[in-house]
């Protein structure tokens, strides 16, 4: 057990901030939200179509394969291949628009849900920071087994503040693990979008060049 001697004033501050912390409706399980899948089924379906068509068309363009020779487009070297290339082009544009549109809606809903959670984390973190500053040289690893002793009294009274609470566990868990994972996930999601858009852009460029050669020889 770690014993920390504090003045009665600091002890009152600790108890006050601890009471404020107890009133914050925050639990460790609430922190799962930033890490769970948030894209809805329409968004996922559109992304699969968009990514499939983007990979197919961009790969053919990079490798230099004639689009009419791709079995997916139907009859090789025929007029059907030319028109199917237009269908593929339209499929990329439509599925890409559907994906980005649905994703933007899902993202707004997600941000709205996170607004309340971030506010709770902010309030709880403020209480925890004050408690940690008051308990120096103690740190977060000393929780919950800390006994606060009033210094300067005739008879030192051990006042054990109950630091075993879900709010404290949630704040420490968020700082140690969830915050970093949330940041990395956010970066990955942004890179994923730009990667898919980049592939689709290459594919549409290749299809446009093919279409010009096929219909404007």
Coordinates of N, CA and C in Angstrom, one line a residue:
X1 N 0.8 -1.2 0.0 CA 0.0 0.0 0.0 C 0.9 1.2 0.0
X2 N 0.5 2.2 -0.8 CA 1.3 3.5 -0.9 C 0.6 4.5 -0.1
X3 N 1.3 5.1 0.9 CA 0.8 6.1 1.7 C 1.2 7.5 1.3
X4 N 0.3 8.4 1.1 CA 0.6 9.8 0.6 C 0.1 10.7 1.7
X5 N 1.0 11.6 2.2 CA 0.6 12.6 3.2 C 0.2 13.9 2.5
X6 N -0.9 14.4 2.8 CA -1.4 15.6 2.2 C -2.0 16.5 3.3
X7 N -2.2 17.7 3.0 CA -2.8 18.7 3.9 C -4.3 18.5 3.9
X8 N -5.1 18.9 4.9 CA -6.5 18.8 4.9 C -7.2 19.4 3.7
X9 N -6.6 20.6 3.3 CA -7.1 21.2 2.1 C -7.0 20.4 0.8
X10 N -5.8 19.8 0.6 CA -5.6 18.9 -0.5 C -6.5 17.7 -0.4
X11 N -6.6 17.2 0.8 CA -7.5 16.0 0.9 C -8.9 16.3 0.6
X12 N -9.4 17.5 0.9 CA -10.7 18.0 0.6 C -10.9 18.1 -0.9
X13 N -9.8 18.6 -1.6 CA -9.8 18.7 -3.0 C -9.9 17.3 -3.7
X14 N -9.2 16.4 -3.2 CA -9.2 15.0 -3.7 C -10.6 14.4 -3.6
X15 N -11.2 14.6 -2.4 CA -12.5 14.0 -2.2 C -13.5 14.7 -3.1
X16 N -13.4 16.0 -3.3 CA -14.3 16.7 -4.1 C -14.2 16.2 -5.6
X17 N -13.0 16.1 -6.1 CA -12.8 15.7 -7.5 C -13.2 14.2 -7.6
X18 N -13.0 13.4 -6.6 CA -13.4 12.0 -6.6 C -14.9 11.9 -6.7
X19 N -15.6 12.8 -5.9 CA -17.1 12.8 -6.0 C -17.6 13.2 -7.4
X20 N -16.9 14.2 -8.0 CA -17.3 14.6 -9.3 C -17.0 13.5 -10.3
X21 N -15.9 12.8 -10.1 CA -15.6 11.6 -11.0 C -16.7 10.6 -10.9
X22 N -17.2 10.3 -9.7 CA -18.2 9.3 -9.5 C -19.5 9.6 -10.2
X23 N -19.7 10.9 -10.4 CA -21.0 11.3 -11.1 C -20.9 11.3 -12.6
X24 N -19.8 11.0 -13.2 CA -19.6 10.9 -14.6 C -20.1 9.5 -15.0
X25 N -21.0 9.4 -15.9 CA -21.5 8.1 -16.4 C -20.6 7.5 -17.5
X26 N -19.5 6.9 -17.0 CA -18.5 6.4 -17.9 C -18.0 5.0 -17.4
X27 N -18.0 4.0 -18.3 CA -17.6 2.7 -17.9 C -16.5 2.2 -19.0
X28 N -15.7 1.3 -18.6 CA -14.7 0.8 -19.5 C -15.3 0.2 -20.8
X29 N -16.5 -0.4 -20.7 CA -17.1 -1.0 -21.9 C -17.6 0.1 -22.9
X30 N -17.7 1.3 -22.4 CA -18.1 2.4 -23.3 C -17.0 2.7 -24.3
X31 N -15.8 2.3 -24.0 CA -14.6 2.6 -24.8 C -14.5 1.7 -26.0
X32 N -15.4 0.7 -26.1 CA -15.4 -0.2 -27.2 C -15.9 0.5 -28.5
X33 N -16.7 1.5 -28.3 CA -17.3 2.2 -29.5 C -16.3 2.7 -30.5
X34 N -15.2 3.4 -30.0 CA -14.2 3.9 -31.0 C -13.6 2.8 -31.9
X35 N -13.6 1.6 -31.4 CA -12.8 0.5 -32.1 C -13.7 -0.4 -32.9
X36 N -15.0 -0.3 -32.7 CA -15.9 -1.2 -33.4 C -16.2 -0.8 -34.8
X37 N -16.7 -1.7 -35.6 CA -17.0 -1.3 -37.0 C -18.2 -0.4 -37.0
X38 N -18.1 0.7 -37.8 CA -19.2 1.7 -37.8 C -19.9 1.9 -39.1
X39 N -19.3 1.3 -40.2 CA -19.9 1.4 -41.5 C -21.1 0.5 -41.6
X40 N -22.2 1.0 -42.2 CA -23.4 0.3 -42.3 C -23.3 -0.7 -43.5
X41 N -24.3 -1.6 -43.6 CA -24.3 -2.5 -44.7 C -24.3 -1.9 -46.1
X42 N -25.1 -0.9 -46.4 CA -25.0 -0.2 -47.7 C -23.6 0.3 -48.0
X43 N -23.0 0.9 -47.0 CA -21.6 1.4 -47.2 C -20.6 0.3 -47.5
X44 N -20.7 -0.8 -46.8 CA -19.8 -1.9 -47.0 C -20.1 -2.6 -48.4
X45 N -21.3 -2.7 -48.7 CA -21.7 -3.3 -50.0 C -21.1 -2.4 -51.2
X46 N -21.3 -1.1 -51.1 CA -20.8 -0.2 -52.1 C -19.3 -0.2 -52.2
X47 N -18.7 -0.3 -51.0 CA -17.2 -0.3 -51.0 C -16.7 -1.6 -51.6
X48 N -17.3 -2.7 -51.4 CA -16.9 -4.0 -52.1 C -16.9 -3.9 -53.6
X49 N -18.0 -3.4 -54.1 CA -18.2 -3.2 -55.5 C -17.2 -2.2 -56.1
X50 N -17.1 -1.1 -55.4 CA -16.1 0.0 -55.8 C -14.7 -0.5 -55.8
X51 N -14.3 -1.2 -54.8 CA -12.9 -1.7 -54.7 C -12.6 -2.8 -55.7
X52 N -13.6 -3.7 -55.9 CA -13.5 -4.8 -56.9 C -13.3 -4.2 -58.3
X53 N -14.2 -3.3 -58.7 CA -14.1 -2.7 -60.0 C -12.8 -1.8 -60.2
X54 N -12.4 -1.1 -59.1 CA -11.2 -0.3 -59.1 C -10.0 -1.1 -59.3
X55 N -9.9 -2.2 -58.5 CA -8.7 -3.1 -58.6 C -8.6 -3.7 -60.0
X56 N -9.8 -4.2 -60.5 CA -9.8 -4.8 -61.9 C -9.3 -3.8 -63.0
X57 N -9.9 -2.7 -63.0 CA -9.6 -1.7 -64.0 C -8.2 -1.1 -63.9
X58 N -7.8 -0.8 -62.7 CA -6.5 -0.2 -62.5 C -5.4 -1.2 -62.8
X59 N -5.6 -2.4 -62.4 CA -4.6 -3.5 -62.7 C -4.4 -3.7 -64.2
X60 N -5.5 -3.7 -64.9 CA -5.4 -3.9 -66.4 C -4.7 -2.7 -67.0
X61 N -4.9 -1.5 -66.5 CA -4.3 -0.3 -67.0 C -2.8 -0.3 -66.7
X62 N -2.4 -0.7 -65.5 CA -1.0 -0.7 -65.1 C -0.2 -1.7 -65.9
X63 N -0.8 -2.9 -66.0 CA -0.1 -4.0 -66.7 C -0.1 -3.8 -68.2
X64 N -1.1 -3.1 -68.7 CA -1.2 -2.9 -70.1 C -2.1 -3.9 -70.8
X65 N -3.0 -4.5 -70.1 CA -3.9 -5.5 -70.7 C -5.1 -4.7 -71.4
X66 N -5.4 -5.2 -72.6 CA -6.5 -4.6 -73.3 C -7.8 -4.9 -72.5
X67 N -8.6 -3.9 -72.3 CA -9.8 -4.2 -71.5 C -10.8 -5.1 -72.2
X68 N -10.7 -5.1 -73.5 CA -11.6 -6.1 -74.2 C -11.2 -7.5 -74.0
X69 N -9.9 -7.8 -73.6 CA -9.5 -9.1 -73.4 C -9.8 -9.7 -72.0
X70 N -10.3 -8.8 -71.2 CA -10.6 -9.3 -69.8 C -11.9 -10.1 -69.9
X71 N -11.9 -11.3 -69.4 CA -13.2 -12.1 -69.5 C -14.4 -11.5 -68.8
X72 N -14.1 -10.6 -67.8 CA -15.2 -10.0 -67.1 C -16.0 -9.1 -68.1
X73 N -15.3 -8.6 -69.1 CA -16.0 -7.7 -70.0 C -16.7 -8.4 -71.1
X74 N -16.7 -9.7 -71.2 CA -17.5 -10.4 -72.2 C -16.7 -10.8 -73.4
X75 N -17.2 -10.5 -74.6 CA -16.6 -10.9 -75.8 C -15.3 -10.2 -76.1
X76 N -14.2 -10.9 -76.2 CA -12.9 -10.3 -76.4 C -12.9 -9.6 -77.8
X77 N -12.3 -8.5 -77.9 CA -12.0 -7.8 -79.1 C -13.2 -7.4 -79.9
X78 N -14.4 -7.6 -79.3 CA -15.6 -7.3 -80.1 C -16.2 -6.0 -79.7
X79 N -17.3 -5.6 -80.4 CA -18.0 -4.4 -80.1 C -18.6 -4.5 -78.7
X80 N -19.0 -5.7 -78.2 CA -19.5 -5.8 -76.9 C -18.5 -5.4 -75.8
X81 N -17.2 -5.7 -76.1 CA -16.2 -5.3 -75.1 C -16.1 -3.8 -75.0
X82 N -16.3 -3.1 -76.1 CA -16.3 -1.6 -76.0 C -17.4 -1.1 -75.1
X83 N -18.6 -1.6 -75.3 CA -19.7 -1.1 -74.5 C -19.6 -1.6 -73.1
X84 N -19.1 -2.8 -72.9 CA -18.9 -3.2 -71.5 C -17.9 -2.4 -70.8
X85 N -17.0 -1.8 -71.5 CA -16.0 -0.9 -70.8 C -16.7 0.3 -70.3
X86 N -17.7 0.8 -71.1 CA -18.5 1.9 -70.6 C -19.3 1.6 -69.4
X87 N -19.8 0.3 -69.4 CA -20.6 -0.1 -68.2 C -19.7 -0.2 -67.0
X88 N -18.4 -0.7 -67.2 CA -17.5 -0.8 -66.1 C -17.1 0.6 -65.6
X89 N -17.0 1.5 -66.5 CA -16.7 2.9 -66.1 C -17.8 3.5 -65.3
X90 N -19.0 3.3 -65.8 CA -20.2 3.8 -65.0 C -20.3 3.1 -63.7
X91 N -20.0 1.8 -63.6 CA -20.1 1.1 -62.4 C -19.1 1.6 -61.3
X92 N -17.9 2.0 -61.8 CA -16.9 2.6 -60.9 C -17.5 4.0 -60.3
X93 N -18.0 4.8 -61.2 CA -18.5 6.1 -60.8 C -19.6 6.0 -59.9
X94 N -20.6 5.1 -60.2 CA -21.8 5.0 -59.4 C -21.5 4.4 -58.0
X95 N -20.8 3.3 -58.0 CA -20.4 2.6 -56.8 C -19.5 3.5 -55.9
X96 N -18.6 4.3 -56.5 CA -17.8 5.2 -55.8 C -18.6 6.3 -55.1
X97 N -19.5 6.8 -55.9 CA -20.4 7.9 -55.3 C -21.2 7.3 -54.2
X98 N -21.8 6.1 -54.4 CA -22.6 5.5 -53.3 C -21.8 5.2 -52.1
X99 N -20.6 4.8 -52.3 CA -19.7 4.5 -51.1 C -19.3 5.7 -50.3
X100 N -18.9 6.7 -51.0 CA -18.4 8.0 -50.4 C -19.6 8.7 -49.7
X101 N -20.8 8.6 -50.4 CA -22.0 9.3 -49.8 C -22.4 8.6 -48.6
X102 N -22.6 7.3 -48.6 CA -23.0 6.5 -47.5 C -22.0 6.6 -46.3
X103 N -20.7 6.6 -46.7 CA -19.7 6.7 -45.7 C -19.8 8.0 -45.0
X104 N -20.0 9.1 -45.7 CA -20.1 10.4 -45.1 C -21.3 10.5 -44.1
X105 N -22.4 9.8 -44.4 CA -23.5 9.8 -43.5 C -23.2 9.0 -42.3
X106 N -22.6 7.8 -42.5 CA -22.1 7.0 -41.3 C -21.2 7.7 -40.4
X107 N -20.3 8.5 -41.1 CA -19.2 9.2 -40.3 C -19.9 10.3 -39.5
X108 N -20.9 11.0 -40.0 CA -21.6 12.0 -39.2 C -22.3 11.4 -38.0
X109 N -22.9 10.3 -38.2 CA -23.6 9.6 -37.1 C -22.6 9.1 -36.1
X110 N -21.5 8.6 -36.5 CA -20.5 8.2 -35.6 C -19.9 9.4 -34.8
X111 N -19.7 10.5 -35.4 CA -19.2 11.7 -34.7 C -20.2 12.2 -33.7
X112 N -21.5 12.1 -34.1 CA -22.5 12.5 -33.1 C -22.5 11.6 -31.9
X113 N -22.4 10.3 -32.1 CA -22.4 9.4 -31.0 C -21.1 9.6 -30.1
X114 N -20.0 9.9 -30.8 CA -18.8 10.1 -30.0 C -18.7 11.4 -29.2
X115 N -19.6 12.4 -29.6 CA -19.5 13.7 -29.0 C -19.8 13.6 -27.5
X116 N -20.8 12.8 -27.1 CA -21.1 12.6 -25.7 C -20.0 11.9 -25.0
X117 N -19.5 10.8 -25.7 CA -18.5 10.0 -25.0 C -17.2 10.8 -24.8
X118 N -16.8 11.6 -25.8 CA -15.6 12.4 -25.6 C -15.8 13.5 -24.5
X119 N -17.0 14.0 -24.4 CA -17.3 14.9 -23.3 C -17.1 14.3 -21.9
X120 N -17.6 13.0 -21.8 CA -17.5 12.3 -20.6 C -16.0 12.0 -20.2
X121 N -15.3 11.6 -21.3 CA -13.9 11.3 -21.1 C -13.1 12.6 -20.6
X122 N -13.5 13.7 -21.2 CA -12.9 15.0 -20.9 C -13.1 15.4 -19.5
X123 N -14.4 15.2 -19.0 CA -14.7 15.6 -17.6 C -14.0 14.6 -16.7
X124 N -14.0 13.3 -17.0 CA -13.4 12.4 -16.1 C -11.9 12.6 -16.0
X125 N -11.3 12.9 -17.2 CA -9.8 13.1 -17.3 C -9.4 14.3 -16.4
X126 N -10.2 15.3 -16.4 CA -9.9 16.5 -15.7 C -9.9 16.2 -14.2
X127 N -10.8 15.4 -13.7 CA -10.9 15.0 -12.3 C -9.6 14.1 -12.0
X128 N -9.3 13.2 -12.8 CA -8.2 12.3 -12.6 C -6.9 13.1 -12.6
X129 N -6.7 14.1 -13.5 CA -5.5 14.9 -13.5 C -5.3 15.6 -12.2
X130 N -6.4 16.2 -11.7 CA -6.4 16.9 -10.4 C -6.0 16.0 -9.3
X131 N -6.5 14.8 -9.3 CA -6.2 13.9 -8.2 C -4.8 13.5 -8.3
X132 N -4.3 13.2 -9.5 CA -2.9 12.8 -9.6 C -1.9 13.9 -9.2
X133 N -2.2 15.2 -9.6 CA -1.4 16.3 -9.2 C -1.4 16.4 -7.7
X134 N -2.5 16.2 -7.0 CA -2.6 16.3 -5.6 C -1.9 15.2 -4.8
X135 N -1.7 14.1 -5.5 CA -1.1 12.9 -4.9 C 0.3 12.7 -5.3
X136 N 1.0 13.7 -5.9 CA 2.4 13.5 -6.2 C 3.2 13.2 -5.0
X137 N 4.1 12.2 -5.0 CA 4.7 11.6 -6.2 C 4.0 10.3 -6.7
X138 N 2.8 10.1 -6.2 CA 2.1 8.9 -6.7 C 1.7 9.1 -8.2
X139 N 1.5 7.9 -8.9 CA 1.1 8.0 -10.3 C -0.1 7.0 -10.5
X140 N -0.5 6.9 -11.8 CA -1.6 6.1 -12.1 C -1.5 4.7 -11.7
X141 N -0.2 4.2 -11.7 CA 0.0 2.8 -11.4 C -0.3 2.4 -10.0
X142 N -0.3 3.4 -9.1 CA -0.6 3.2 -7.7 C -2.0 3.0 -7.4
X143 N -2.9 3.4 -8.3 CA -4.3 3.2 -8.0 C -4.6 1.7 -8.1
X144 N -5.7 1.2 -7.3 CA -6.5 1.9 -6.4 C -6.0 1.9 -5.0
X145 N -4.8 1.3 -4.7 CA -4.4 1.0 -3.4 C -3.5 2.1 -2.8
X146 N -4.2 3.3 -2.5 CA -3.5 4.4 -2.0 C -4.3 4.8 -0.7
X147 N -3.5 5.2 0.3 CA -4.1 5.7 1.6 C -3.6 7.1 1.8
X148 N -4.6 8.0 1.9 CA -4.3 9.4 2.1 C -4.2 9.7 3.5
X149 N -3.2 10.3 4.0 CA -3.0 10.7 5.4 C -2.9 12.2 5.6
X150 N -3.8 12.7 6.4 CA -3.7 14.1 6.7 C -2.5 14.5 7.5
X151 N -1.7 15.4 6.9 CA -0.5 15.8 7.6 C -0.7 17.0 8.5
X152 N 0.0 17.1 9.6 CA -0.1 18.3 10.4 C -1.1 18.2 11.6
X153 N -1.8 17.0 11.7 CA -2.8 16.9 12.7 C -2.1 16.3 14.0
X154 N -2.7 16.4 15.1 CA -2.2 15.9 16.4 C -2.0 14.3 16.3
X155 N -3.0 13.7 15.7 CA -2.9 12.3 15.5 C -3.2 12.0 14.0
X156 N -2.3 11.5 13.3 CA -2.5 11.3 11.8 C -3.6 10.3 11.6
X157 N -4.6 10.8 10.8 CA -5.7 9.9 10.5 C -5.6 9.4 9.1
X158 N -5.7 8.1 9.0 CA -5.6 7.5 7.6 C -7.0 7.6 7.0
X159 N -7.1 8.4 5.9 CA -8.4 8.5 5.2 C -8.2 7.8 3.9
X160 N -8.7 6.6 3.8 CA -8.6 5.9 2.5 C -9.7 6.3 1.6
X161 N -9.3 7.0 0.6 CA -10.3 7.4 -0.5 C -10.5 6.2 -1.4
X162 N -11.7 5.8 -1.7 CA -12.0 4.7 -2.5 C -11.7 5.0 -4.0
X163 N -10.6 4.6 -4.5 CA -10.3 4.9 -5.9 C -10.7 3.8 -6.8
X164 N -11.4 2.8 -6.3 CA -11.9 1.7 -7.1 C -13.2 2.1 -7.7
X165 N -13.1 2.6 -8.9 CA -14.4 3.0 -9.6 C -14.2 2.8 -11.1
X166 N -15.3 2.6 -11.8 CA -15.3 2.4 -13.2 C -14.8 3.6 -14.0
X167 N -15.1 4.8 -13.5 CA -14.7 6.0 -14.2 C -13.2 6.1 -14.3
X168 N -12.5 5.8 -13.2 CA -11.1 5.9 -13.1 C -10.5 4.8 -14.0
X169 N -11.0 3.6 -14.0 CA -10.5 2.5 -14.8 C -10.7 2.9 -16.3
X170 N -11.8 3.5 -16.6 CA -12.1 3.9 -18.0 C -11.1 4.9 -18.5
X171 N -10.8 5.9 -17.7 CA -9.8 7.0 -18.1 C -8.4 6.4 -18.3
X172 N -8.0 5.6 -17.3 CA -6.7 5.0 -17.5 C -6.6 4.0 -18.7
X173 N -7.6 3.3 -18.9 CA -7.6 2.4 -20.1 C -7.6 3.2 -21.4
X174 N -8.4 4.2 -21.4 CA -8.4 5.1 -22.6 C -7.0 5.7 -22.9
X175 N -6.3 6.1 -21.9 CA -5.0 6.7 -22.1 C -4.0 5.7 -22.4
X176 N -4.0 4.5 -21.9 CA -3.0 3.5 -22.1 C -3.2 2.8 -23.4
X177 N -4.4 2.5 -23.8 CA -4.6 1.6 -24.9 C -5.5 2.2 -26.0
X178 N -6.7 2.6 -25.6 CA -7.8 3.0 -26.6 C -7.4 4.2 -27.4
X179 N -6.8 5.2 -26.8 CA -6.5 6.4 -27.5 C -5.5 6.2 -28.6
X180 N -4.5 5.4 -28.4 CA -3.5 5.1 -29.5 C -4.1 4.3 -30.6
X181 N -4.9 3.3 -30.2 CA -5.6 2.4 -31.2 C -6.6 3.2 -32.0
X182 N -7.3 4.1 -31.3 CA -8.3 4.9 -32.0 C -7.6 5.8 -33.1
X183 N -6.4 6.4 -32.7 CA -5.7 7.2 -33.7 C -5.2 6.4 -34.9
X184 N -4.6 5.2 -34.6 CA -4.1 4.3 -35.7 C -5.3 3.9 -36.6
X185 N -6.4 3.6 -36.0 CA -7.5 3.2 -36.8 C -8.0 4.3 -37.7
X186 N -8.0 5.5 -37.1 CA -8.4 6.7 -37.9 C -7.5 6.9 -39.1
X187 N -6.2 6.8 -38.9 CA -5.3 6.9 -40.0 C -5.5 5.8 -41.0
X188 N -5.7 4.6 -40.6 CA -5.9 3.5 -41.5 C -7.1 3.7 -42.4
X189 N -8.2 4.2 -41.7 CA -9.5 4.5 -42.5 C -9.3 5.5 -43.5
X190 N -8.5 6.6 -43.2 CA -8.3 7.6 -44.2 C -7.4 7.1 -45.3
X191 N -6.4 6.4 -45.0 CA -5.5 5.8 -46.0 C -6.3 4.9 -46.9
X192 N -7.2 4.1 -46.3 CA -8.0 3.1 -47.1 C -8.9 3.9 -48.1
X193 N -9.5 4.9 -47.7 CA -10.4 5.7 -48.7 C -9.5 6.3 -49.8
X194 N -8.4 6.9 -49.5 CA -7.6 7.5 -50.6 C -7.0 6.4 -51.5
X195 N -6.7 5.2 -50.9 CA -6.1 4.1 -51.7 C -7.2 3.6 -52.7
X196 N -8.4 3.4 -52.2 CA -9.5 3.0 -53.1 C -9.8 4.0 -54.2
X197 N -9.8 5.3 -53.8 CA -10.1 6.3 -54.8 C -9.0 6.4 -55.8
X198 N -7.7 6.2 -55.3 CA -6.6 6.3 -56.2 C -6.6 5.1 -57.2
X199 N -7.0 3.9 -56.8 CA -7.1 2.8 -57.7 C -8.2 3.0 -58.7
X200 N -9.3 3.5 -58.2 CA -10.4 3.8 -59.1 C -10.1 4.9 -60.2
X201 N -9.3 5.9 -59.7 CA -8.9 6.9 -60.6 C -8.0 6.4 -61.7
X202 N -7.1 5.5 -61.4 CA -6.3 4.9 -62.4 C -7.1 4.1 -63.4
X203 N -8.1 3.4 -62.8 CA -8.9 2.6 -63.7 C -9.8 3.4 -64.6
X204 N -10.3 4.5 -64.1 CA -11.1 5.4 -65.0 C -10.3 6.0 -66.1
X205 N -9.0 6.4 -65.7 CA -8.1 6.9 -66.7 C -7.9 5.9 -67.8
X206 N -7.6 4.7 -67.4 CA -7.3 3.6 -68.4 C -8.5 3.3 -69.3
X207 N -9.7 3.3 -68.6 CA -11.0 3.1 -69.4 C -11.3 4.2 -70.3
X208 N -11.0 5.4 -69.9 CA -11.2 6.6 -70.8 C -10.3 6.5 -72.0
X209 N -9.0 6.2 -71.8 CA -8.1 6.1 -73.0 C -8.6 4.9 -73.9
X210 N -9.0 3.8 -73.3 CA -9.4 2.7 -74.1 C -10.7 3.1 -74.9
X211 N -11.6 3.8 -74.2 CA -12.8 4.2 -74.9 C -12.5 5.1 -76.1
X212 N -11.6 6.1 -75.9 CA -11.3 7.0 -76.9 C -10.7 6.3 -78.1
X213 N -9.8 5.3 -77.9 CA -9.2 4.5 -78.9 C -10.2 3.6 -79.7
X214 N -11.2 3.1 -78.9 CA -12.1 2.2 -79.5 C -13.2 2.9 -80.3
X215 N -13.6 4.1 -79.8 CA -14.7 4.8 -80.5 C -14.2 5.9 -81.3
X216 N -13.0 6.3 -81.2 CA -12.4 7.4 -82.0 C -11.1 7.0 -82.6
X217 N -11.1 6.0 -83.4 CA -9.8 5.5 -84.0 C -9.2 6.5 -84.9

